[in-house]
PDB file of C-alpha atoms in Angstrom:
ATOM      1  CA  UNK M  76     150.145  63.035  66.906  1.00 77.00           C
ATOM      2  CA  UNK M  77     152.283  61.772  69.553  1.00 81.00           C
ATOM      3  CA  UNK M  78     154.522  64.493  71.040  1.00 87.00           C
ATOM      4  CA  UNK M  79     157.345  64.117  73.191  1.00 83.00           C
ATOM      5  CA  UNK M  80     160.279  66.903  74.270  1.00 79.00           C
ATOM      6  CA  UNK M  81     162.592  66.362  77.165  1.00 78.00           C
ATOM      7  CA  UNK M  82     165.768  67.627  76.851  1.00 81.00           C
ATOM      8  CA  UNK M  83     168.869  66.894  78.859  1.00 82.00           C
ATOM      9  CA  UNK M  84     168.675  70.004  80.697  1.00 83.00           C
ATOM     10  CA  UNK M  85     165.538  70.283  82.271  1.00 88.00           C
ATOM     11  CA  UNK M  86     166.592  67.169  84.197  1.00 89.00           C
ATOM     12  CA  UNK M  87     169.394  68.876  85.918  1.00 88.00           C
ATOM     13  CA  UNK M  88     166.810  71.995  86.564  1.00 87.00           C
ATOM     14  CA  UNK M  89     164.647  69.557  87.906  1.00 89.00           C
ATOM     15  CA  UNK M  90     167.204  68.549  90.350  1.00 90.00           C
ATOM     16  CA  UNK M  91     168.450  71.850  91.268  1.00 88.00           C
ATOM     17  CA  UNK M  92     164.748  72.932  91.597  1.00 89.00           C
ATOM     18  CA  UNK M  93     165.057  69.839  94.468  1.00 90.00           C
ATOM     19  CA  UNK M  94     167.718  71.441  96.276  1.00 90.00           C
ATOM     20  CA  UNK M  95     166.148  75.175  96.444  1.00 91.00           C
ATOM     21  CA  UNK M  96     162.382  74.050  97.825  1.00 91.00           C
ATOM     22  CA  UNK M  97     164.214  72.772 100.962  1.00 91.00           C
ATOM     23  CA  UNK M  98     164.395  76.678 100.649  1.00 91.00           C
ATOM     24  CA  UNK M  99     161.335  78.626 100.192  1.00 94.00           C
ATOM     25  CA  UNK M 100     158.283  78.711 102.217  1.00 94.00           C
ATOM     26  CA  UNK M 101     156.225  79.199  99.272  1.00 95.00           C
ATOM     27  CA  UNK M 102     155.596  77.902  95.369  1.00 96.00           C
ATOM     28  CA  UNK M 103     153.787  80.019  93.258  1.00 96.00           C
ATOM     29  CA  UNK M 104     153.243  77.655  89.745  1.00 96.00           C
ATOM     30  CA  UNK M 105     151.732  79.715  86.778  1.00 97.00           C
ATOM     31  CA  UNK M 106     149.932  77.790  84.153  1.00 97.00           C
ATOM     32  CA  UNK M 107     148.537  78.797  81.048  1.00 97.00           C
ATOM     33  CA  UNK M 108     144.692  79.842  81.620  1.00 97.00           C
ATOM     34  CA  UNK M 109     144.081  78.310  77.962  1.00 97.00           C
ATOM     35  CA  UNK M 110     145.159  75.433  79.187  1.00 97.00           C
ATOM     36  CA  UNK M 111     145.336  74.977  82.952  1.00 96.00           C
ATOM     37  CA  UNK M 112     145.227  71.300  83.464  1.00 96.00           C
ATOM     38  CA  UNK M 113     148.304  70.344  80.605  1.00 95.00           C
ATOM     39  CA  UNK M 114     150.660  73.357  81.292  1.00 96.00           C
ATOM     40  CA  UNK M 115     150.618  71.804  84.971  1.00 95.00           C
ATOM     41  CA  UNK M 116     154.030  69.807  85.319  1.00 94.00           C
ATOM     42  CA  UNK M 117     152.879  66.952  87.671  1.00 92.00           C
ATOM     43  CA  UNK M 118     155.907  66.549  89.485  1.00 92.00           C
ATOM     44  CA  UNK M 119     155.355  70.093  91.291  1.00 93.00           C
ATOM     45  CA  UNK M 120     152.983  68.264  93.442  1.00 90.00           C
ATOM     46  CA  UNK M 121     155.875  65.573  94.473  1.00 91.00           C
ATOM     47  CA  UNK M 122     158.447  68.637  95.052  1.00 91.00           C
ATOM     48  CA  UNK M 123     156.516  71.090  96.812  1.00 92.00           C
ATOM     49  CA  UNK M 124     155.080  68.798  99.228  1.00 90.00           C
ATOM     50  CA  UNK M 125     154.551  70.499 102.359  1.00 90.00           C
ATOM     51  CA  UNK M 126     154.901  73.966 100.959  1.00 93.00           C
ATOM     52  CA  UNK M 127     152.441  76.654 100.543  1.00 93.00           C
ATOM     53  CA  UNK M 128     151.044  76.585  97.258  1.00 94.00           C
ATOM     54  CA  UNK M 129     149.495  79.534  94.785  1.00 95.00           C
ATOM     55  CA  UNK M 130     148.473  78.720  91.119  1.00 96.00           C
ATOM     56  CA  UNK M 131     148.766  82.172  88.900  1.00 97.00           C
ATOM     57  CA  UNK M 132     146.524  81.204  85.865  1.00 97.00           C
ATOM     58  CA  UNK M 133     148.864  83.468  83.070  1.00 97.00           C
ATOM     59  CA  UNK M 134     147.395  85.146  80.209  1.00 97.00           C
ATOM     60  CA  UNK M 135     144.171  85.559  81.273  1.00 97.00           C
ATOM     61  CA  UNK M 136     143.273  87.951  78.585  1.00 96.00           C
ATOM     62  CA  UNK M 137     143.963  85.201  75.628  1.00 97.00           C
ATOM     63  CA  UNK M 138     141.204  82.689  77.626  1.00 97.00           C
ATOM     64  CA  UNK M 139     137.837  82.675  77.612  1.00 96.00           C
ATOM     65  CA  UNK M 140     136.689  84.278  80.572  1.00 96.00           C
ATOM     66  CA  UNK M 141     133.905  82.018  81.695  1.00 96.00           C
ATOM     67  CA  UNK M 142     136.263  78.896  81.388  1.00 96.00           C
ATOM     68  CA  UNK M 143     139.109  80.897  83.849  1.00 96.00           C
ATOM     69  CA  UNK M 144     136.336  81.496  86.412  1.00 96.00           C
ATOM     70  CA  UNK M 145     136.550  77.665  86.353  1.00 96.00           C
ATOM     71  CA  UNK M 146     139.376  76.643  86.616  1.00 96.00           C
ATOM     72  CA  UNK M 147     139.479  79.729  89.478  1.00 95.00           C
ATOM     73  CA  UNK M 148     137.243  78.087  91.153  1.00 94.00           C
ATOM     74  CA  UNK M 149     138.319  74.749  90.667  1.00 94.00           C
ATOM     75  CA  UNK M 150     141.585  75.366  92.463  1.00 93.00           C
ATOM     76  CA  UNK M 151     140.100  77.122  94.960  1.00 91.00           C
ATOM     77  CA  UNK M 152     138.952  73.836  96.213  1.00 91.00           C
ATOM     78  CA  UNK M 153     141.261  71.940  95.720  1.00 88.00           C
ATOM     79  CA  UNK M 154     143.112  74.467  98.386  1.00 88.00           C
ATOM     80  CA  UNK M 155     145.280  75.846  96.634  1.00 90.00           C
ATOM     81  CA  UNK M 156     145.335  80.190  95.835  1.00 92.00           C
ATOM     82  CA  UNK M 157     144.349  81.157  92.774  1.00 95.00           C
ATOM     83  CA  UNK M 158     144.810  83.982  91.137  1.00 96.00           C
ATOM     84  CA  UNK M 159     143.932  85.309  87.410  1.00 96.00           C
ATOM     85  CA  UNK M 160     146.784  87.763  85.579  1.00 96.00           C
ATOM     86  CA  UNK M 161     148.088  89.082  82.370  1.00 95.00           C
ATOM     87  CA  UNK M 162     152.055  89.055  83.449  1.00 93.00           C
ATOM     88  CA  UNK M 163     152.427  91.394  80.965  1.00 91.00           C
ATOM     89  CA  UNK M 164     149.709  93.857  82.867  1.00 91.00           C
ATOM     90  CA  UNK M 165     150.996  94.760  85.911  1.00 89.00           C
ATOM     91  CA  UNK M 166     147.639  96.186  86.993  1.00 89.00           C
ATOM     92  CA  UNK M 167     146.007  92.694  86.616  1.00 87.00           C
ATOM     93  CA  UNK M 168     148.818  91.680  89.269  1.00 91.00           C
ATOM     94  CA  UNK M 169     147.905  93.968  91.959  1.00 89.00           C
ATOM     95  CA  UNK M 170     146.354  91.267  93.891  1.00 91.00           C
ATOM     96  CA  UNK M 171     149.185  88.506  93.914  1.00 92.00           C
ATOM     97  CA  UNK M 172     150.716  90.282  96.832  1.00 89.00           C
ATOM     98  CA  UNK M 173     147.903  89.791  99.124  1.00 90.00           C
ATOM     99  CA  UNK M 174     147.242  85.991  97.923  1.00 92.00           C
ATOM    100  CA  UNK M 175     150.972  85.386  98.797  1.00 93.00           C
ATOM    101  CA  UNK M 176     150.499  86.924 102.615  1.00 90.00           C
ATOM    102  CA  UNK M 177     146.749  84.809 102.419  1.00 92.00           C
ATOM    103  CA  UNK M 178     148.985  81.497 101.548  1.00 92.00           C
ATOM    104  CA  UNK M 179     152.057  82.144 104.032  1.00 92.00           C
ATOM    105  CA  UNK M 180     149.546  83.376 106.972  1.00 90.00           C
ATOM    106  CA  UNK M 181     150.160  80.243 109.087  1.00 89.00           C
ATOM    107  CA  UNK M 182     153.954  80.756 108.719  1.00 86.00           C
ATOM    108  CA  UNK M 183     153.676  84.455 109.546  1.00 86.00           C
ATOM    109  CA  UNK M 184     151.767  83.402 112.555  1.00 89.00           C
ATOM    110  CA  UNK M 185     154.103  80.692 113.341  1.00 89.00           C
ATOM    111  CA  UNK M 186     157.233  82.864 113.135  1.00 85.00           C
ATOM    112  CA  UNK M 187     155.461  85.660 115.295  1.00 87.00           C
ATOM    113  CA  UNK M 188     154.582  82.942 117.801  1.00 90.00           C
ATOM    114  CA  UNK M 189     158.225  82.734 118.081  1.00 89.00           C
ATOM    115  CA  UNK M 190     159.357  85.818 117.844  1.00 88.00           C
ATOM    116  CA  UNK M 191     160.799  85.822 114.425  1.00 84.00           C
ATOM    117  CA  UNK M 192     159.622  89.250 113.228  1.00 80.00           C
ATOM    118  CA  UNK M 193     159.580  90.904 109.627  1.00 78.00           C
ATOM    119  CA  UNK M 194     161.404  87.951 108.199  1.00 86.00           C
ATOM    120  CA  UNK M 195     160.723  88.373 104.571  1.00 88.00           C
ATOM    121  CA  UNK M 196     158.753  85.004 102.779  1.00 92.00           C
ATOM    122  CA  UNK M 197     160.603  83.397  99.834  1.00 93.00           C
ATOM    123  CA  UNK M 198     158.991  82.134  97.197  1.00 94.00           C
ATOM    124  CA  UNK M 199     160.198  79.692  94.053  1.00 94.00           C
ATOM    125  CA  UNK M 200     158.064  80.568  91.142  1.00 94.00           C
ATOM    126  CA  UNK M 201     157.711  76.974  88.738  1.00 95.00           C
ATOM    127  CA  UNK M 202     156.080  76.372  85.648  1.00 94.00           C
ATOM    128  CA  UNK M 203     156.297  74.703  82.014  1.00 94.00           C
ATOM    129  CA  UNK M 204     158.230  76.475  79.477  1.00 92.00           C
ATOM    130  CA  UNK M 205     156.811  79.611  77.821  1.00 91.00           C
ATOM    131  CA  UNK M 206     154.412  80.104  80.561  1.00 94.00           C
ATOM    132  CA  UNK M 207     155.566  84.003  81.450  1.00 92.00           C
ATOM    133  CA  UNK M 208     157.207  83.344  84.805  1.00 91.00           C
ATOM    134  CA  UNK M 209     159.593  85.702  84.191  1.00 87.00           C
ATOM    135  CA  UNK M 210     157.612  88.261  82.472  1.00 90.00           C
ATOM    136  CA  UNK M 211     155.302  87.986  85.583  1.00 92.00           C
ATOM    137  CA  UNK M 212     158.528  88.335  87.657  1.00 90.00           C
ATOM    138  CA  UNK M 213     160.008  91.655  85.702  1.00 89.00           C
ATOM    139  CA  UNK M 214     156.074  92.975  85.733  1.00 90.00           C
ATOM    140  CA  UNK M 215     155.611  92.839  89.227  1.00 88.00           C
ATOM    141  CA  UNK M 216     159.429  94.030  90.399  1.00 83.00           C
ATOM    142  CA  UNK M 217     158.758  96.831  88.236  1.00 78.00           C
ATOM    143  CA  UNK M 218     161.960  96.272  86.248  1.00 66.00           C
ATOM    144  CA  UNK M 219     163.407  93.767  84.610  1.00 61.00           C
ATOM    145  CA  UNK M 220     165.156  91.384  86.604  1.00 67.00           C
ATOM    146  CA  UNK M 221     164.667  87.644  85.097  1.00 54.00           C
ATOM    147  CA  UNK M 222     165.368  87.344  81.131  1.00 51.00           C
ATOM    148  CA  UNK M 223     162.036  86.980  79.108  1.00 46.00           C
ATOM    149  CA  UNK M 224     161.577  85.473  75.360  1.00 46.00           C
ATOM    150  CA  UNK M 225     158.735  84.253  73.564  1.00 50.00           C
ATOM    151  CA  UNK M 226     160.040  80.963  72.924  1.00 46.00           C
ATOM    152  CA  UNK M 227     161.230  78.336  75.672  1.00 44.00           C
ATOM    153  CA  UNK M 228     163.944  77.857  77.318  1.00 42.00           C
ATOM    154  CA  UNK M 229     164.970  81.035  77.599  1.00 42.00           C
ATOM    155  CA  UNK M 230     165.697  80.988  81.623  1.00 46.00           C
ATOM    156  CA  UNK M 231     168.828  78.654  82.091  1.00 47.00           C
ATOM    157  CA  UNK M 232     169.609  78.938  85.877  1.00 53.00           C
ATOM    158  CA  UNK M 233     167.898  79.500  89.345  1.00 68.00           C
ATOM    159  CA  UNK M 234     167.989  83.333  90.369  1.00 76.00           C
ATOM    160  CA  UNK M 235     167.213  85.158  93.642  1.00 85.00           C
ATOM    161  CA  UNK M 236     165.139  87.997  93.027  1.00 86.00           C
ATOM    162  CA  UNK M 237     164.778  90.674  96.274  1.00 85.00           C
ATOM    163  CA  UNK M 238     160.828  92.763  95.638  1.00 83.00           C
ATOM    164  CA  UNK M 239     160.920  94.236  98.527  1.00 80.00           C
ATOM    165  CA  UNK M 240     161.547  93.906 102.753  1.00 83.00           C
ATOM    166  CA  UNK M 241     158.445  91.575 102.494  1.00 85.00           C
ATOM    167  CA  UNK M 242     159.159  89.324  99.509  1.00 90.00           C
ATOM    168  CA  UNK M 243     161.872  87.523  97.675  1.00 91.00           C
ATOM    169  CA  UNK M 244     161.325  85.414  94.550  1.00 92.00           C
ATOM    170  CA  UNK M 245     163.047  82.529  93.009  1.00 91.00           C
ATOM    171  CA  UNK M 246     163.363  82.346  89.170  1.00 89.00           C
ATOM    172  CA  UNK M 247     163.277  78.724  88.073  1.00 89.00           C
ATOM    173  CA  UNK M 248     163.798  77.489  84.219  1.00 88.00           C
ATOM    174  CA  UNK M 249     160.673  76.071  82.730  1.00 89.00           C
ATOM    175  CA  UNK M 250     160.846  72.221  82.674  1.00 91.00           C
ATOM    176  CA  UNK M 251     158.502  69.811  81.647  1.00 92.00           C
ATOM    177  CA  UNK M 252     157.743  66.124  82.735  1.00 90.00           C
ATOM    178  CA  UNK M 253     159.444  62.615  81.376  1.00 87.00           C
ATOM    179  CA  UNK M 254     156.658  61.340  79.805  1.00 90.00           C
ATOM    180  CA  UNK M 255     153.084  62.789  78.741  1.00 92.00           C
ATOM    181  CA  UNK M 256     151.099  59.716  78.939  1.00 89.00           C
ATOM    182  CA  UNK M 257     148.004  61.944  77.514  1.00 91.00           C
ATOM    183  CA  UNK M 258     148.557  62.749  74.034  1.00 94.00           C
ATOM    184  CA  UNK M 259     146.213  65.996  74.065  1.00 94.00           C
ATOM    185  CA  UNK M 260     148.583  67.369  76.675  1.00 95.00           C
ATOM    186  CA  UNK M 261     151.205  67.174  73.969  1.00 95.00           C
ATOM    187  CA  UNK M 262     149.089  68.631  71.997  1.00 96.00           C
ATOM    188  CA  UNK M 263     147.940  71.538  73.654  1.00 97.00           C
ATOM    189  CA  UNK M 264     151.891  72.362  74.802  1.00 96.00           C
ATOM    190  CA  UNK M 265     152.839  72.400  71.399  1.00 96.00           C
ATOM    191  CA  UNK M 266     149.826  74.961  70.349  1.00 97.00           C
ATOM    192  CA  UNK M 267     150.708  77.206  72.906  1.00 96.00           C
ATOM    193  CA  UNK M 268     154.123  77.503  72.123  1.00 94.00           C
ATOM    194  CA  UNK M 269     155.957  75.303  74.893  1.00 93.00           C
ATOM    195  CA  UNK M 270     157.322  72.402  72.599  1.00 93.00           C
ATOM    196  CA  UNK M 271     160.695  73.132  70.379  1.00 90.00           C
ATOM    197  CA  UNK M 272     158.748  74.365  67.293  1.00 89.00           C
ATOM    198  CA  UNK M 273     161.801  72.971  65.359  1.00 89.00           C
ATOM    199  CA  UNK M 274     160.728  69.284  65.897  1.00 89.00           C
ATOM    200  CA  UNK M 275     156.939  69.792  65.523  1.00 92.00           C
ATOM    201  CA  UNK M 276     155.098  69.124  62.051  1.00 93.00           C
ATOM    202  CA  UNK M 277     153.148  72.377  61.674  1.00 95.00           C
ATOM    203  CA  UNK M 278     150.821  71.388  59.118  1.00 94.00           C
ATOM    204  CA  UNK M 279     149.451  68.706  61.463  1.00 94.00           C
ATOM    205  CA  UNK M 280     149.198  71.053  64.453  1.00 96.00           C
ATOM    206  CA  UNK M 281     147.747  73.615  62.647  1.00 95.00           C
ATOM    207  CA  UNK M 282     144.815  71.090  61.489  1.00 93.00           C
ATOM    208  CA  UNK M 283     144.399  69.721  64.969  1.00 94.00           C
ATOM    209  CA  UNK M 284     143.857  73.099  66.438  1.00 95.00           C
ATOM    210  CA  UNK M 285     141.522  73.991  63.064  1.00 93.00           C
ATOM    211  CA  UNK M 286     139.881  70.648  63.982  1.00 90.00           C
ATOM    212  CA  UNK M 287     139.340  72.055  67.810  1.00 92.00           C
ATOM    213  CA  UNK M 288     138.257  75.529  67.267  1.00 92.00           C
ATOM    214  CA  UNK M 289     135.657  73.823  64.992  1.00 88.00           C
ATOM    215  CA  UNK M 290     134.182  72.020  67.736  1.00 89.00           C
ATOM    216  CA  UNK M 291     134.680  74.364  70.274  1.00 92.00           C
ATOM    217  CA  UNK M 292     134.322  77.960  68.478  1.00 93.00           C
ATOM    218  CA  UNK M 293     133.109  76.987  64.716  1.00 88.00           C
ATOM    219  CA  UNK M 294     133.262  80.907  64.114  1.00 89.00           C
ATOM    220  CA  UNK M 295     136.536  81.952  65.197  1.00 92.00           C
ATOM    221  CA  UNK M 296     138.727  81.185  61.794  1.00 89.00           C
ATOM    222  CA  UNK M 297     135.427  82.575  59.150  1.00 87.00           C
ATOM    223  CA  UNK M 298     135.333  85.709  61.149  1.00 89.00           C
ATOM    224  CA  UNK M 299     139.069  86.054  61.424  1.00 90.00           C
ATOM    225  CA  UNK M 300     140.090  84.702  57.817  1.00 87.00           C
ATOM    226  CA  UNK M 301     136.754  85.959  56.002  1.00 77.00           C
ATOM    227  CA  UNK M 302     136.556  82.590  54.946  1.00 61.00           C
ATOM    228  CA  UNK M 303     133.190  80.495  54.129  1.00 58.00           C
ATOM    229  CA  UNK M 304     134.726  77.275  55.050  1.00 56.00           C
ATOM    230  CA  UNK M 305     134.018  76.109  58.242  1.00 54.00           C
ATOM    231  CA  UNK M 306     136.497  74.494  60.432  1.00 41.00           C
ATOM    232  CA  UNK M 307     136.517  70.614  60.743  1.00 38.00           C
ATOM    233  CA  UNK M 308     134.564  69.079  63.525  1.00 35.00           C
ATOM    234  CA  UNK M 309     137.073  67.406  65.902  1.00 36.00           C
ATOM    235  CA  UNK M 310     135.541  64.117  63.671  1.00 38.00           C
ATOM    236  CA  UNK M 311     135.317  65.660  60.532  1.00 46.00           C
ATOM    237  CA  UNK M 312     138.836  64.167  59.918  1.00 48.00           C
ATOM    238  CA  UNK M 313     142.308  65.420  57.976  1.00 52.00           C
ATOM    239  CA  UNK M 314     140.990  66.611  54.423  1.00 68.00           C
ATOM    240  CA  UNK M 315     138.569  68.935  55.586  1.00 85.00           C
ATOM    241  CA  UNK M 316     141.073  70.599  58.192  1.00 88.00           C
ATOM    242  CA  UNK M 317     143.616  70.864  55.093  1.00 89.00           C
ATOM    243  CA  UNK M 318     140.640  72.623  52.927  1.00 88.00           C
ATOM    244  CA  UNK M 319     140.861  75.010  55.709  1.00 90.00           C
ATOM    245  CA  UNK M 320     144.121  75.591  55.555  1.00 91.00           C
ATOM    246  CA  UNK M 321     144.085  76.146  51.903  1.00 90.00           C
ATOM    247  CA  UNK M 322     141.634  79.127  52.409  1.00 89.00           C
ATOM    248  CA  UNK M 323     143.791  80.512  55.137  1.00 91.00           C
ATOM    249  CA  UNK M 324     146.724  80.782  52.223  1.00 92.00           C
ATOM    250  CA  UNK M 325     144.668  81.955  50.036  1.00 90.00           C
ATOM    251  CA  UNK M 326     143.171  84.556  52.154  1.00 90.00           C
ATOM    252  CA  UNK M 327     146.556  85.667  53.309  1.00 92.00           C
ATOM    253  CA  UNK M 328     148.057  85.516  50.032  1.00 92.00           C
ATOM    254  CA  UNK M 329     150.758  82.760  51.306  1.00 94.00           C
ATOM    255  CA  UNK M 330     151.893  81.815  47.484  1.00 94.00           C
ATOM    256  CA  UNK M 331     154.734  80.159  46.069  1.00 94.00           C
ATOM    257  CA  UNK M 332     156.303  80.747  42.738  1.00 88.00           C
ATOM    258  CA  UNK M 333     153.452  80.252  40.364  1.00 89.00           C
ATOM    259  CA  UNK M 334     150.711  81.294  42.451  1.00 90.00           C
ATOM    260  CA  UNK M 335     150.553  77.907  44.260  1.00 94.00           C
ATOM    261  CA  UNK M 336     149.535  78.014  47.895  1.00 95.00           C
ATOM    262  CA  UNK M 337     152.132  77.802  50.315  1.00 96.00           C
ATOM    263  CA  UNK M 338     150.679  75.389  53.352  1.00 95.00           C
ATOM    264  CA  UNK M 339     153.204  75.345  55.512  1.00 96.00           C
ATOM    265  CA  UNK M 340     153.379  79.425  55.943  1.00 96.00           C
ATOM    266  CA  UNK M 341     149.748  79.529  56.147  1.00 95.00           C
ATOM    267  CA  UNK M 342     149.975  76.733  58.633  1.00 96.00           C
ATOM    268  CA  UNK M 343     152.696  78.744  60.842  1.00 96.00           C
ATOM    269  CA  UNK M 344     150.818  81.724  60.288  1.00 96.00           C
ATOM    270  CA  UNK M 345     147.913  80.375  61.660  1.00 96.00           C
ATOM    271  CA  UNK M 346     149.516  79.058  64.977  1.00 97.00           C
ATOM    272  CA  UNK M 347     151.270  82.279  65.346  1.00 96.00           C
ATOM    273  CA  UNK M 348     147.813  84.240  65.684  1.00 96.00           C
ATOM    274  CA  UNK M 349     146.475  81.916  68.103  1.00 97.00           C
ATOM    275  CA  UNK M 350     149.287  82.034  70.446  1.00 96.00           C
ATOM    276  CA  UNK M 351     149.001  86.195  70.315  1.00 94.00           C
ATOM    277  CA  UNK M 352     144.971  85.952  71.125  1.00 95.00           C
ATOM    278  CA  UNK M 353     144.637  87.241  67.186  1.00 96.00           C
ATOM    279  CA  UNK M 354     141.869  84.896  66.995  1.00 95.00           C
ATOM    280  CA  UNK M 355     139.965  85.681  70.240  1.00 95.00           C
ATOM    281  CA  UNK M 356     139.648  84.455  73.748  1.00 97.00           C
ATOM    282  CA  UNK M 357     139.660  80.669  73.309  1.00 97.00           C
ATOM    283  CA  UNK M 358     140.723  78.662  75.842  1.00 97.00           C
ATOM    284  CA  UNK M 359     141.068  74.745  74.674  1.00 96.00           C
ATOM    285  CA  UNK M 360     140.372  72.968  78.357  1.00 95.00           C
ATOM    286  CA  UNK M 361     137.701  73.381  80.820  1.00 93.00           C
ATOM    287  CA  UNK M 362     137.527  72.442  84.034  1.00 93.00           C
ATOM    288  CA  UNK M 363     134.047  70.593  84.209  1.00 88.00           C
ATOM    289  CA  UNK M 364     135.929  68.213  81.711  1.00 84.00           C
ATOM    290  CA  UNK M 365     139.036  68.007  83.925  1.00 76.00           C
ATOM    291  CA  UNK M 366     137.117  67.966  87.707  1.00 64.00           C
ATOM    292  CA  UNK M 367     138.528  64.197  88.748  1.00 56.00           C
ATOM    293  CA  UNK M 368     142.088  63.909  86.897  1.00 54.00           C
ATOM    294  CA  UNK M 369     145.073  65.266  88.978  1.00 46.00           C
ATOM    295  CA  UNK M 370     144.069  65.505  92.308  1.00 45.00           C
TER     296      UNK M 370
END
C-alpha cells in the first residue's frame, strides 16, 4: 500500500516556513504520541538547524502510556525537550511553559549578558498535518486564536500569536515531506488521519490497521466489536483481515439494501474509532524499534 500526498501548497509553506526560522529563537514540533517517529517531517531537522528545539508528543491520552514514556525518554537523549500533552487538556499543558524557558535558557542568559532584558522568546510551532498544533495553540492562549479542524489542512498561512510579555508563538500550516521512502510511514499518516482521506482506499487501510492491532493488541477489536473473530496477525494475510471486517458490519448493523453488509462503512467506521481513542490507548510505534533511524 504505497501512499504518497504532496500537494502544491505545502511547498510554498515549506518555503515561507524558511523565511520565518531566520526568526524565532525556538521550534516547538508536535508529533503524534501514536506515532512519534512517522508524524516527524524530516526536513525540520534541516530548517531548524541551530535553533532550540522542543518535541510536544500530542494526544497523549489516545497512546499507550508505557510506549510515550519511550519515546519521552528517547528524545530526551537525543537533546531535545520533551514534553507529553493532550492539546485539547489544557491542564496536561501546564508544564510546556517551563520546558520552553528550560530550552531558551542559554539565550536568556546570553541576552542578559548583554543587557537585553525581558525580551519576550518567539517560537514557530511545526508539525505534519492533523497533528493539533493549533488546538495546542488556542488551549494554551486560553482562547482561540489559530483555526482548528479535524481534518488537514485546515491552517493556510503563518500567524503571529502574542501569549503573554514572555512568549509569542508562530502558527505554521502542517506540511509533509516529498517523498516517504518508508511505506509504513504512509501508512501510519493515513491511519491517523493526516493523508487526504479522499484519495485513500479505506477498505485496505482499515485491514492493515486490523492486521496491526492483531499483532500488537489481539483484544482490542473482540472487546470493542463483541466479536469472536480475532484480528489477522500482521502475516495472517488479506482474507482474514476482510472476515474481520465483515463482523465489524455486522456487529454495527452497516447493511445495504437487502441486508448485505456494507464494507466500506464498516471499514470507515472502523478508522473513525481509532482516530477518537474509541478503541483504547494503542499506540502503533515504539521507540525500542525506532532507537537508530533518524538521528
Amino acid at each position: 500500500m504505497n501512499i504518497q500526498w504532496y500537494p502544491g501548497h505545502m511547498t510554498k509553506a515549506r518555503r515561507a516556513m524558511k523565511e520565518d526560522i531566520k526568526l524565532v529563537d525556538l521550534v516547538i514540533e508536535l508529533v503524534d504520541a501514536r506515532i512519534p517517529y512517522s508524524s516527524r517531517n524530516p526536513d525540520i531537522d534541516e530548517l531548524a538547524a541551530g535553533k532550540a528545539r522542543m518535541i510536544l508528543l500530542n494526544k497523549a491520552d489516545l497512546a499507550d502510556e508505557e510506549a510515550v514514556r519511550g519515546w519521552a525518554a528517547l528524545f530526551e537523549e537525543k537533546k531535545l525537550h520533551a514534553v507529553c500533552i493532550d492539546a485539547r487538556n489544557k491542564g496536561s499543558l501546564k508544564q510546556v511553559q517551563g520546558a520552553v524557558a528550560q530550552a531558551c535558557k542559554e539565550k536568556t542568559e546570553r541576552d542578559r549578558r548583554r543587557g537585553i532584558m525581558n525580551r519576550p522568546i518567539r517560537a514557530m510551532v511545526v508539525g505534519i498535518p492533523n497533528v493539533g498544533k493549533s488546538t495546542f495553540i488556542n488551549s494554551f492562549a486560553g482562547k482561540a486564536c489559530a483555526k482548528t479542524g479535524n481534518k488537514p489542512g485546515v491552517t493556510k498561512g503563518n500567524q503571529w500569536i502574542r501569549l503573554n510579555k514572555t512568549l509569542e508563538l508562530l502558527d505554521t500550516p502542517g506540511i509533509l515531506w516529498p517523498r516517504f521512502e518508508e511505506e509504513m510511514v504512509g501508512v501510519h499518516l493515513a491511519l491517523i488521519g493526516s493523508i487526504n482521506d479522499q484519495i485513500l482506499d479505506k477498505e485496505e487501510l482499515a485491514c492493515r490497521l486490523i492486521n496491526i492491532l492483531g499483532e500488537r493488541y489481539p483484544e482490542v477489536i473482540p472487546q470493542r466489536y463483541g466479536s469472536e473473530a480475532q484480528a489477522a496477525s500482521a502475516a495472517g494475510g488479506g482474507q482474514e483481515a476482510l472476515a474481520v471486517l465483515a463482523e465489524v458490519a455486522r456487529k454495527r448493523a452497516c447493511l445495504l439494501k437487502g441486508g448485505e453488509l456494507d464494507i466500506p462503512r464498516a471499514a470507515a467506521l472502523l478508522l473513525d474509532e481509532f482516530r477518537g481513542g474509541k478503541l483504547g490507548r494503542i499506540s502503533l510505534e515504539r521507540a525500542e524499534d525506532f532507537y537508530e533511524r533518524r538521528k
